[in-house]
Short mmCIF file of C-alpha atoms in Angstrom, two decimals:
data_model
loop_
_atom_site.label_atom_id
_atom_site.label_comp_id
_atom_site.label_asym_id
_atom_site.label_seq_id
_atom_site.Cartn_x
_atom_site.Cartn_y
_atom_site.Cartn_z
CA MET A 19 0.00 0.00 0.00
CA ALA A 20 1.33 3.44 -0.94
CA LYS A 21 2.46 5.66 1.87
CA TYR A 22 0.17 8.44 3.00
CA GLU A 23 1.28 11.99 2.21
CA VAL A 24 0.31 14.73 4.65
CA PRO A 25 -1.12 18.02 3.33
CA LYS A 26 1.43 20.68 2.50
CA GLU A 27 0.69 22.88 5.52
CA ILE A 28 1.48 20.01 7.94
CA ARG A 29 4.86 19.16 6.43
CA PRO A 30 6.92 21.58 8.59
CA LEU A 31 5.62 19.84 11.74
CA GLU A 32 6.14 16.43 10.15
CA LYS A 33 9.73 17.43 9.30
CA ARG A 34 10.47 18.53 12.87
CA ILE A 35 9.29 15.19 14.25
CA GLN A 36 11.12 13.15 11.62
CA ASP A 37 14.38 15.12 11.85
CA PHE A 38 14.50 14.77 15.62
CA SER A 39 13.72 11.05 15.43
CA TYR A 40 16.38 10.29 12.82
CA ALA A 41 19.03 12.50 14.45
CA HIS A 42 18.75 10.70 17.78
CA GLY A 43 17.90 7.21 16.58
CA TYR A 44 14.32 7.13 17.91
CA ASP A 45 11.30 5.51 16.33
CA VAL A 46 9.26 8.28 14.67
CA MET A 47 5.93 6.95 15.93
CA ASN A 48 7.23 6.83 19.49
CA VAL A 49 8.46 10.42 19.20
CA PHE A 50 5.07 11.48 17.84
CA SER A 51 3.33 9.86 20.80
CA ASP A 52 5.81 11.46 23.21
CA PHE A 53 5.18 14.85 21.60
CA LEU A 54 1.46 14.47 22.34
CA THR A 55 2.33 13.48 25.91
CA PHE A 56 4.53 16.58 26.18
CA VAL A 57 1.63 18.81 25.09
CA ILE A 58 -0.82 17.20 27.51
CA HIS A 59 1.57 17.50 30.43
CA GLY A 60 2.16 21.16 29.62
CA PHE A 61 -1.57 21.84 29.97
CA SER A 62 -1.94 19.78 33.18
CA PRO A 63 -1.39 22.15 36.12
CA GLY A 64 -0.18 20.43 39.28
CA ALA A 65 0.61 17.16 37.54
CA PRO A 66 3.57 15.13 38.86
CA PRO A 67 6.71 14.86 36.70
CA LEU A 68 6.43 12.52 33.74
CA LYS A 69 7.55 9.03 34.62
CA ASN A 70 10.14 7.37 32.36
CA TRP A 71 10.63 10.52 30.26
CA LYS A 72 13.79 9.48 28.39
CA TYR A 73 14.76 12.79 26.83
CA LYS A 74 17.48 15.12 28.08
CA ARG A 75 16.90 18.77 28.87
CA GLN A 76 18.46 19.90 25.58
CA GLN A 77 16.19 17.54 23.65
CA ASN A 78 13.12 19.04 25.29
CA THR A 79 13.84 22.17 23.25
CA ALA A 80 12.90 20.18 20.15
CA PHE A 81 9.53 19.29 21.69
CA MET A 82 8.95 22.98 22.47
CA GLY A 83 9.62 23.68 18.80
CA MET A 84 7.10 21.02 17.76
CA THR A 85 4.52 22.54 20.10
CA THR A 86 5.09 26.03 18.70
CA GLU A 87 4.78 24.71 15.15
CA TRP A 88 1.50 22.99 16.02
CA ILE A 89 0.01 26.07 17.71
CA GLN A 90 0.93 28.29 14.74
CA LEU A 91 -0.59 25.75 12.36
CA MET A 92 -3.85 25.68 14.31
CA GLN A 93 -3.99 29.48 14.46
CA SER A 94 -3.74 29.60 10.66
CA ARG A 95 -6.42 26.95 10.07
CA LEU A 96 -9.12 27.80 12.63
CA ARG A 97 -10.59 30.87 10.98
CA ASP A 98 -14.13 30.87 12.38
CA ASP A 99 -16.37 29.22 14.96
CA GLU A 100 -17.46 26.42 12.59
CA SER A 101 -14.01 25.38 11.38
CA TRP A 102 -12.05 22.47 12.77
CA TYR A 103 -8.73 20.94 11.84
CA ASP A 104 -6.97 17.69 12.68
CA PRO A 105 -3.28 17.56 11.73
CA PHE A 106 -2.58 14.71 14.14
CA GLY A 107 -4.73 12.23 12.25
CA ASP A 108 -2.83 13.00 9.05
CA LEU A 109 0.53 12.67 10.82
CA TYR A 110 -0.47 9.36 12.37
CA MET A 111 -1.54 7.93 9.01
CA ALA A 112 1.68 9.16 7.39
CA PHE A 113 3.98 7.73 10.06
CA SER A 114 2.14 4.41 10.29
CA SER A 115 2.09 3.95 6.50
CA LYS A 116 5.85 4.42 6.35
CA ARG A 117 6.31 1.70 8.93
CA GLY A 118 4.15 -0.87 7.13
CA GLN A 119 1.42 -0.82 9.76
CA GLN A 120 -1.57 -0.40 7.47
CA ALA A 121 -2.84 -3.77 8.69
CA GLN A 122 -3.72 -2.10 11.99
CA GLY A 123 -6.57 -0.35 10.20
CA GLN A 124 -5.65 3.12 11.48
CA PHE A 125 -6.95 5.13 8.56
CA PHE A 126 -9.32 7.75 9.85
CA THR A 127 -12.63 9.01 8.48
CA PRO A 128 -12.04 11.73 5.85
CA VAL A 129 -12.92 15.26 6.94
CA HIS A 130 -15.76 15.73 4.45
CA ILE A 131 -17.36 12.44 5.55
CA CYS A 132 -17.22 13.56 9.19
CA ASP A 133 -18.97 16.81 8.27
CA LEU A 134 -21.56 14.91 6.19
CA MET A 135 -22.33 12.49 9.04
CA VAL A 136 -22.92 15.39 11.43
CA ARG A 137 -25.18 17.20 8.95
CA CYS A 138 -27.21 14.02 8.42
CA THR A 139 -28.02 13.89 12.13
CA GLU A 140 -28.96 17.56 12.48
CA THR A 141 -32.43 18.70 13.44
CA ALA A 142 -34.06 22.13 13.48
CA GLU A 143 -32.96 22.53 17.09
CA LYS A 144 -29.26 22.54 17.94
CA SER A 145 -28.09 19.92 20.44
CA ARG A 146 -26.98 21.44 23.73
CA GLY A 147 -26.28 20.11 27.21
CA LYS A 148 -26.05 16.52 25.99
CA ARG A 149 -23.41 13.83 26.43
CA MET A 150 -22.08 12.75 23.04
CA ASN A 151 -19.88 9.66 22.72
CA ASP A 152 -17.61 8.18 20.07
CA PRO A 153 -16.59 4.66 21.21
CA THR A 154 -13.86 4.36 18.56
CA CYS A 155 -12.71 7.96 18.38
CA GLY A 156 -9.39 7.62 16.53
CA SER A 157 -8.01 11.15 16.44
CA GLY A 158 -11.35 12.63 17.51
CA ARG A 159 -12.54 13.84 14.11
CA LEU A 160 -16.22 13.03 14.49
CA LEU A 161 -16.29 14.69 17.90
CA LEU A 162 -14.67 17.83 16.47
CA ALA A 163 -17.08 17.95 13.52
CA PHE A 164 -20.02 17.65 15.91
CA HIS A 165 -18.61 20.18 18.39
CA VAL A 166 -18.21 23.10 15.99
CA ARG A 167 -21.87 22.80 14.89
CA ASN A 168 -23.27 21.99 18.34
CA LEU A 169 -21.52 23.97 21.06
CA GLY A 170 -22.22 23.37 24.73
CA ASN A 171 -22.17 19.57 24.85
CA TYR A 172 -20.05 17.14 26.87
CA LEU A 173 -17.94 15.01 24.54
CA VAL A 174 -16.61 11.54 25.36
CA GLY A 175 -14.01 9.77 23.25
CA GLU A 176 -12.96 6.16 23.73
CA ASP A 177 -10.28 4.13 21.98
CA ILE A 178 -8.20 1.03 22.59
CA ASN A 179 -5.13 2.70 21.04
CA HIS A 180 -3.09 4.88 23.43
CA THR A 181 -1.77 7.25 20.75
CA CYS A 182 -5.29 7.75 19.38
CA CYS A 183 -6.45 8.80 22.83
CA LEU A 184 -3.58 11.28 23.13
CA MET A 185 -4.46 12.78 19.73
CA THR A 186 -8.10 13.16 20.75
CA VAL A 187 -7.14 14.85 24.04
CA CYS A 188 -4.96 17.39 22.23
CA ASN A 189 -7.54 18.02 19.51
CA MET A 190 -10.34 18.54 22.02
CA LEU A 191 -8.09 20.83 24.05
CA VAL A 192 -7.25 23.20 21.21
CA HIS A 193 -10.83 23.29 19.84
CA GLY A 194 -12.32 24.25 23.19
CA CYS A 195 -14.22 21.00 23.69
CA VAL A 196 -15.30 20.01 27.19
CA GLY A 197 -15.37 16.32 27.98
CA GLU A 198 -13.22 13.27 28.61
CA VAL A 199 -11.17 10.67 26.79
CA ILE A 200 -10.96 7.06 27.96
CA HIS A 201 -8.22 4.62 26.99
CA HIS A 202 -9.77 1.16 26.99
CA ASP A 203 -11.73 -1.29 24.88
CA SER A 204 -15.19 0.29 24.71
CA LEU A 205 -16.70 -3.18 24.26
CA LEU A 206 -15.44 -3.96 27.77
CA PRO A 207 -16.53 -0.92 29.82
CA ASP A 208 -15.55 -2.62 33.07
CA LYS A 209 -11.90 -2.40 32.00
CA PHE A 210 -10.01 0.89 32.43
CA ILE A 211 -6.47 1.71 31.32
CA ASN A 212 -6.25 5.50 31.38
CA GLY A 213 -8.39 8.61 31.23
CA TRP A 214 -8.29 12.39 30.94
CA TYR A 215 -10.71 15.24 31.63
CA VAL A 216 -10.38 17.87 28.89
CA ASN A 217 -11.02 21.54 29.67
CA PRO A 218 -12.85 20.79 32.95
CA PHE A 219 -12.71 24.45 34.04
CA LEU A 220 -12.95 26.17 30.66
CA THR A 221 -16.48 27.51 31.12
CA GLN A 222 -15.56 29.01 34.52
CA THR A 223 -12.06 30.35 33.83
CA GLY A 224 -11.64 30.43 30.06
CA ILE A 225 -8.31 28.62 30.53
CA PRO A 226 -7.71 25.37 28.61
CA SER A 227 -6.43 22.53 30.79
CA ILE A 228 -6.26 18.77 31.18
CA GLN A 229 -6.74 16.71 34.31
CA ARG A 230 -5.93 13.07 34.85
CA MET A 231 -8.88 10.74 35.51
CA SER A 232 -8.50 8.01 38.10
CA GLU A 233 -10.04 4.58 37.75
CA ILE A 234 -12.24 5.25 40.78
CA GLU A 235 -13.60 8.44 39.17
CA TYR A 236 -14.24 6.53 35.95
CA ARG A 237 -16.11 3.74 37.72
CA LYS A 238 -18.18 5.99 39.99
CA ALA A 239 -19.36 8.07 37.03
CA ARG A 240 -20.64 4.88 35.39
CA ASN A 241 -22.08 3.24 38.52
CA LEU A 242 -19.50 0.46 38.37
CA PRO A 243 -18.34 -1.21 41.62
CA VAL A 244 -15.24 0.36 43.19
CA GLY A 245 -14.71 -1.84 46.26
CA ARG A 246 -12.29 -4.16 44.50
CA ILE A 247 -10.27 -1.19 43.24
CA LEU A 248 -9.97 0.31 46.72
CA GLU A 249 -8.85 -3.04 48.15
CA ARG A 250 -6.23 -3.40 45.44
CA LYS A 251 -4.87 0.12 46.05
CA LYS A 252 -4.65 -0.62 49.77
CA GLU A 253 -2.75 -3.85 49.13
CA LEU A 254 -0.32 -2.10 46.76
CA LYS A 255 0.30 0.67 49.32
CA GLU A 256 0.99 -1.88 52.05
CA ASN A 257 3.35 -3.81 49.77
CA ARG A 258 5.29 -0.62 48.94
CA LEU A 259 5.62 0.25 52.62
CA GLN A 260 6.94 -3.22 53.40
CA GLN A 261 9.66 -2.74 50.77
CA LEU A 262 11.04 0.41 52.43
CA PRO A 263 14.49 -0.11 54.02
CA GLY A 264 13.28 0.86 57.49
CA ASN A 265 10.47 -1.68 57.36
CA ARG A 266 12.47 -4.70 56.25
CA PRO A 267 13.33 -7.37 58.83
CA GLY A 268 16.66 -6.75 60.54
CA GLN A 269 16.94 -3.13 59.45
CA THR A 270 16.43 -0.03 61.57
CA ALA A 271 17.29 2.74 59.13
CA ILE A 272 14.59 5.38 58.74
CA THR A 273 14.15 6.68 55.21
CA THR A 274 11.78 9.01 53.46
CA TYR A 275 9.75 7.52 50.68
CA ASN A 276 8.44 9.86 48.02
CA GLN A 277 5.72 8.07 46.18
CA GLN A 278 5.45 9.39 42.63
CA GLN A 279 2.44 8.51 40.59
CA SER A 280 2.87 7.71 36.93
CA PHE A 281 1.19 10.43 34.85
CA TYR A 282 0.90 8.50 31.60
#
């Protein structure tokens, strides 16, 4: 299958990601996913440091450059209240096609089809105050197409692919969507891998932000049992405490243990 070519306006961002990947010997898809993680963390006030972030301080400058390129691109493409733009979906398709991963089926719905699907569901009265869900959100295109024509709704994206979830979070963030993104198999709602609240305070403060969702928050919002989760967290905490030097048999040293939660 022929490789996917991104539109001309996205090529400067594509080049930044590719050049950094090749210069440092990283897989381009991994760098793309880490770039999305970098953006999300930057809009997550009070979040703990990223766990297992492998890049050096000088390399972080390259991610700042990618972020600047993305913001400038979005400023040039979002011209009015009913426009939306998804460069991440195009980048994902381009990077995956170069790596021979077409078999994964990650080719997203074309923009004009997304707009057509939203128009086909329109009524005389605009939807408002509703909870709209896409259980296989990909890069979030259908949610974006719906959002710009129906402001004031709570959007929920779900996907089994981690990078797809990150793309949807970033796309919802920059388009002013309010909602959440869940990383899991939507056919198995009892299973939870990861989750994010997008722009939870936007209507009160006007400030875009992202907040991590816990499994307990996810389950409570869906009336799923949480007792087993609480028991598991208690067991894990007790196991960690038992592993501290001062708590091991035959040792008396007192140490300070700084528990750091993984952010992604």
